[in-house]
Structure formats: structure tokens, C-alpha cells
Amino acid sequence: MFKMRVNTAVAFISGLLSPLLLECTITCQRGNKNDYVEGHCPVKVTSVLSKELRGTYSECVTVRVGIKADDFCKDPEIEILSTSREIIRPMKKRKCKQKCDNERNRCEIRVKCIKGVPRNTSFDVWELVHGCVNAGADSVVTVSYITKSTSCNVSYTVPDPIPDFDVSVNQSSKSITVTVEPGEKVNARWCYQENAVDCRNWADSPKIIDPSQSRSAVLNIPYLLPCVCVQVYYNHEDASRHKKCPFQNKSLADVRDVWRSSSVTLYGSKFSLHPVCPANDLKISASLCWRQHELLCTPVLNSTLEGGPNLIFNISELDTHPQMCVQFSLQDSHNISCPFQADMSSWEVHVGPGRKSMFLYLTSSVRAKFSAQLCLLNERECTPVGQVHSVTMDSNTISRINVPLHFLAEKPCVQVWQSDPALRGRRILCPDYTHNRCGMYAVASLIFVVIVLLLGIFIHRLTKSGAAGWLCIEKPVLLVCSSEESAHVSAVCALASVLQGELSATVHMALWAQSSQTKARTGVADLGPLPWLYGQWESVRKAQGKVVIIWSAEAKKTYEKWWEERANVDKNVRKKEDCSKAEMRHEEIRVEMAEDLKLNGRSPGNGKKGKKYCVELCHDEEWYPSNEPSAVIAPVFTAALACLEGALQGCKGQGVVLVYFQGLCHSRDIPKSFRGVPRYCLPQDFRGLIQELGGMRRQTKTGKFMWHCCPRLLSKVLSVWLGRQLAQRLKTLLPQT
């Protein structure tokens, strides 16, 4: 309507201006006959953007008509019909005259076409030019050329331009990015499509996009709904709007904004849902549910409501209790609304527990029949079971229904409804059984306290008895030291002390057997470092024990030097010599050790004595001067490298373990060639090292475990706990770095 009024105003102004401009804008002069084709209508129409009428879109239409010389004798007439009617009569002798009738919006002009042309001169074609016919958007300009022998016309419709654009939706931020083509300034705004014509906008003003500065603009939308659209149009008055709806014929991933922007209205015996988008396009369904508490509304079976295309529901046949709610559903999203007030229901019911039954106490202000039935409650529904019990009540009376419990259920419930006259909706009531379970809770609490006390006493006795009484390592262990640093030697001695003293392991170490004066082992000085190491290695391997090489940062340098020297020797000769010498030396070592033990009457000492001697030896400064290198550690470690290399080549490296101390060494200091050898960082991996060395629960004299009465799972848990306790004890013995 507004656009029609604007076009009418443009026409009226053009009608007023046309008579004043016609005499200056209409000319008739010599034409080019090649511009007009014989047999075609000699009318041409062109247009440009008009600047005379600002604020609206209009064009200046130029009319060109080719007139043959013979047509002047046939009373030629040119009719221009737009917002006004103009008739032009080209003449040869008469002067240019015009006669206008403003009341009829009509002008008749006579135009002389011989002006400025010498006499006795004739042309084949004359061209009459009407310089400008102002026409607004969507208006039609029709030009007719009429003579006695011919008639034709040409029409031109003034376009109403619309800008082209693209949209991009960001659902997480609820925004739409609009991108326009280069050109003039445009306006952009969002709106909600209410019907085929109206698109309601809630924004105060549109955003202006100037393509010369930025071709994009972001529109923030309060609710991202399926009917949201974007309109883009030029700045002139009553400009046509180009509209795009990004979710048309599509579904939103998140429809919660539909519920946030909707409202429920209750009036009389009806209530309705008012979404912003057209209800018939959303496909919203509705059903009843009974609100148990704020976060749970149990659906009522067979309670779907019919609201029609406008979602208007009749409540005259519904139970209007305040806890009877309506659940609206769209796709996989739900919204619950409870529109009913407390004074709208005509009856009330309360439930109380009985002996193997439930009692329902009803009050009603109208005469009606009420029914009750047991049901099994879950998150989705309350499934009815058992017999239906009914009672008929007069108005303003009180009655009771006894519902027997014929089955055992953790939480039995009952559903009650008005059956005659029937009302849709069932109330779901669940008695409170918590007060009957107070004694059960008290007994359970007492049992829990007793179990905690017994467990505390057991752990206390376990801690007091120590780890040595529970875990032991039965197979021998050979420790090889790799550095002469005092911190490293102290850490190795601390590890040996824990293994032998706390876990009763048989530990072999060159530092303990350095002299023949020791009563526990054959001395390294008596046999030499290499024979001693080869003999101990073979002995531990046969007993299926473990060789533990304590790695250090200095060991890496020793290994690299040893590897370079080994590479310079011929591989085949070295391999034969090493194998033969090793076998001969192993045999000599076994014979010498047997004879030495037999002649001197030596026997291995017990665990406590070995532990005491270890501490004395490792802390004795006379045997290990700080300014003199040890004659035992380096040769023994070099021999251990040779044995380890041979074991790896023969695929017999399962009995070797690499250990390094946190703060003294790093895992990257261990060569890559030993990557297949198990490695442990102490003290954090001490529990794993115990398992690697074959740590197990100590056995009794009868051959059964001390925990033969405990489940195997409890035994594993206690073993893990003991391993952590030993790791903490080892951490206190290690030097602080």
C-alpha cells in the first residue's frame, strides 16, 4: 500500500513537471536510415537513473521514433503512456505548439521537423527524440507510433533493483554474517517470518553496509528460530527487499530457543502456546505429565492433546491439578509447562502406607467416580499393574480406597484418576518409606564402623610388623656398581641393605666380597675382578636369579670407551677367544670357590649379619679413599658389559635388569642397544623391581602362605602397599641430591 502511494506521488510530480520540460526535451531532426529496419516498429526506448526525484528510485526514459518522409502525409501521431499521457504530432510547416489538459493528465504537442533545414531539401528519415520521461520503480512506459497506414508500440518496465548477498550462520553465537556484492550502500536486518507476507523485526534499526569499506556485517539474533530471515535492500525510499531464510525447509540442531521465545496463555476453558514462528510449520506435539519434583515429570500414558494448527487446547476434560503439566515436544527436545492454579482442581487425594497395602484418602467437591491402580515407576513412565479399585463419592464428601500390595517392589506407587465423568490425566503418588528404614540404616552404620575399626587394627599390626615379615626374595641377586662417585656407591649399598635385610634376598656384590677376610663370600682380591664376576654371573644364571646393573652417568662414558676398544679388535678372533677363555675361567672359578670353602670352613652368613656388614663396609672410608680410584668397580663393570653383550646376542638377556637412581642418572644415559632390557628408576619403581626379582609373600613352616585365609585380591592389595612402604624406606636411605 505504501509503495503504491509513493508511485502515485511520483506520477503526480512528474505530471506537473512534464509540461514545463516538454518544449526543451522534444526535438525532431535529421536521422540515419540505417538505425531503423524496414518492417519493424521504428520506436526505441532507453533509460538512465534519474536524479530529479530524490529519495525514491526512478529512471529517465528516452524515446526515439524514426519517421519516414512519406509518413508526414499520413498524419503521424506518437503516444507516450506512463504516469501521464502525452500525444506528439510531428509537423513539417507549423511551429511547435502544445496544449495540455491537467485535469485529464493529458498533453498534445505539435513539433516542427523542418527547422534549420534549407528549402528544396528532403530526407528519407527524420528522428523525433523525447529526452526524458520520468518513471518510478515497477512502472510501465508504453510508446505507440500511429499513422493512417500503420500502427505499433513498444513497452518498457522500470525495474526495482535488489541487492544480492550471501549469509553464513553461527549457531553457537546466535549470529548471521551478511556479505554483499560491491556497489552502493545497502541496509541489512533480521526478522521472523510470521506468514507468507509479514516478516516481523525486533531490532531498532537496520545495519548499513558500505561495500567500499566492508562488504560484511554481523547480525546478532536473540533467538535462533527456524523462521529467522535476513532482508537486504537499498537506501532509497520504498526499496524492494531481498529476503533469505537460511533454515527454510531445514531443521535446527538445537531448538531450545523455540521454548525460550514461546509463551503459554491460559484463558477460560482453554490454553494456548504462542511461538514466534508459525505453529503449523513447527510440528509441535503436546501430552500430559505428572510433576514428581522440580526435575522429574512422569509422562501419563495415552494423554496426547490435540491443539490444532494454532496449538489451542481445551482444558474442560483435563485434570487441572497444579502438578498436572503439559509437555511440549519438538524433534528430540521437550519443554514442560504447568499452567494450572491450585484452586482449579475439584478433588484432592493423599496416600498413606498400611500393612501390605496403601490407603488413599480422597476429598471431592463434585459427585464423581474415582479409580486407583498400582504402578511401577521409572524415569519414563509409571507402568500400571494389578487390579483397578474404584469408589463413587458425592459432592463435598471424604472417602478412602484400600489398594493391596500383591507384589514386592522397591518403590511401589499408585496412580489415581477421575473415571466418571472422565478427566484426562492420572496423578502418580509414591508413599514415603524412609521413616520405616531408620533402624536398617542404624544397623548398617554400626556394621560399617566395626569394619573400619577392624581394618584399622589390621593395617596398624601390618605396619608394626614391617615388610620383612610379609615379603621375601628367594632367588639370588647380583648387584653391579658402575660408578666410583660416593653418592652412587652409597645408593647401591642402601639398595643392597634393603634387599638383604628387609626382603631376605641373597645378594652378591663386589664391594662386599672385596677381601678374603670377609666371612660371607670368596674375596675379589683372591680371585681377581674378572674371574669373580664371571663366576657370580654363571652361578646366579643357573639359580634363575637376577643380575642388577646399577647404571649411572659415568657408566655411559665407560660403555662408549669400551665399545670403541672392542670395535678395533677382529670380531671372529675375539669371539672365539672370549668364548673359550670364559668357559675355562668359569670352570676354574667353580673349582677354586669349592676348595676355598672346604679348606677354610666358610659358610654364608645370615641376613641380619650381612646387612650389618654391608653398612660397615659401605661407610668405611679406609677401603675407599676419595682421591684414589677403586681397583674393583671399573673392571667388574667392564666385565659385566661383556657378559651382557654376549647374553643379548644369545637371546639370554632375560635375567638382567638395569636400575638407575632418580637425581643421579636419567633414562637417556642408558644406550639404545640395551632398550630390550627391563629398567627401573628408584625409588619410584621399587615395587616393580620387587616383582621383577621374584618378590612373594613369605611362607610358613607348613609350606602355606601366612595369608592363606585371606582372599587373593586382599593379598595383592597388601603386597602393593608393602612395596610402597619399602620404596619410602629406600628413599630415606638414598643420598639427597
PDB file of N, CA and C in Angstrom, residues 22 103 235 349 480 520 527 571 709 728:
ATOM      1  N   LEU A  22       8.668  19.736 -21.613  1.00  0.00           N
ATOM      2  CA  LEU A  22       8.490  19.091 -22.909  1.00  0.00           C
ATOM      3  C   LEU A  22       9.126  19.885 -24.044  1.00  0.00           C
ATOM      4  N   GLU A 103      -6.307  18.374 -15.920  1.00  0.00           N
ATOM      5  CA  GLU A 103      -7.348  17.619 -15.234  1.00  0.00           C
ATOM      6  C   GLU A 103      -7.403  16.189 -15.749  1.00  0.00           C
ATOM      7  N   ASN A 235      19.110   2.008   0.007  1.00  0.00           N
ATOM      8  CA  ASN A 235      18.748   3.086   0.918  1.00  0.00           C
ATOM      9  C   ASN A 235      17.584   3.940   0.421  1.00  0.00           C
ATOM     10  N   VAL A 349      -6.351 -35.862  46.794  1.00  0.00           N
ATOM     11  CA  VAL A 349      -6.063 -37.209  47.270  1.00  0.00           C
ATOM     12  C   VAL A 349      -4.722 -37.209  47.996  1.00  0.00           C
ATOM     13  N   VAL A 480      75.766 -54.975  40.393  1.00  0.00           N
ATOM     14  CA  VAL A 480      76.977 -54.490  39.745  1.00  0.00           C
ATOM     15  C   VAL A 480      76.969 -52.975  39.802  1.00  0.00           C
ATOM     16  N   ALA A 520      81.598 -63.962  54.551  1.00  0.00           N
ATOM     17  CA  ALA A 520      80.380 -64.306  53.825  1.00  0.00           C
ATOM     18  C   ALA A 520      80.649 -64.773  52.403  1.00  0.00           C
ATOM     19  N   LEU A 527      90.476 -63.898  43.838  1.00  0.00           N
ATOM     20  CA  LEU A 527      90.232 -64.448  42.511  1.00  0.00           C
ATOM     21  C   LEU A 527      90.499 -63.458  41.384  1.00  0.00           C
ATOM     22  N   LYS A 571      86.544 -59.276  15.006  1.00  0.00           N
ATOM     23  CA  LYS A 571      85.350 -59.844  15.621  1.00  0.00           C
ATOM     24  C   LYS A 571      85.432 -61.362  15.732  1.00  0.00           C
ATOM     25  N   CYS A 709      44.177 -67.524  54.708  1.00  0.00           N
ATOM     26  CA  CYS A 709      42.741 -67.346  54.959  1.00  0.00           C
ATOM     27  C   CYS A 709      42.171 -66.119  54.256  1.00  0.00           C
ATOM     28  N   GLN A 728      59.405 -46.021  50.237  1.00  0.00           N
ATOM     29  CA  GLN A 728      59.619 -44.862  51.117  1.00  0.00           C
ATOM     30  C   GLN A 728      60.847 -45.067  52.002  1.00  0.00           C
TER      31      GLN A 728
END
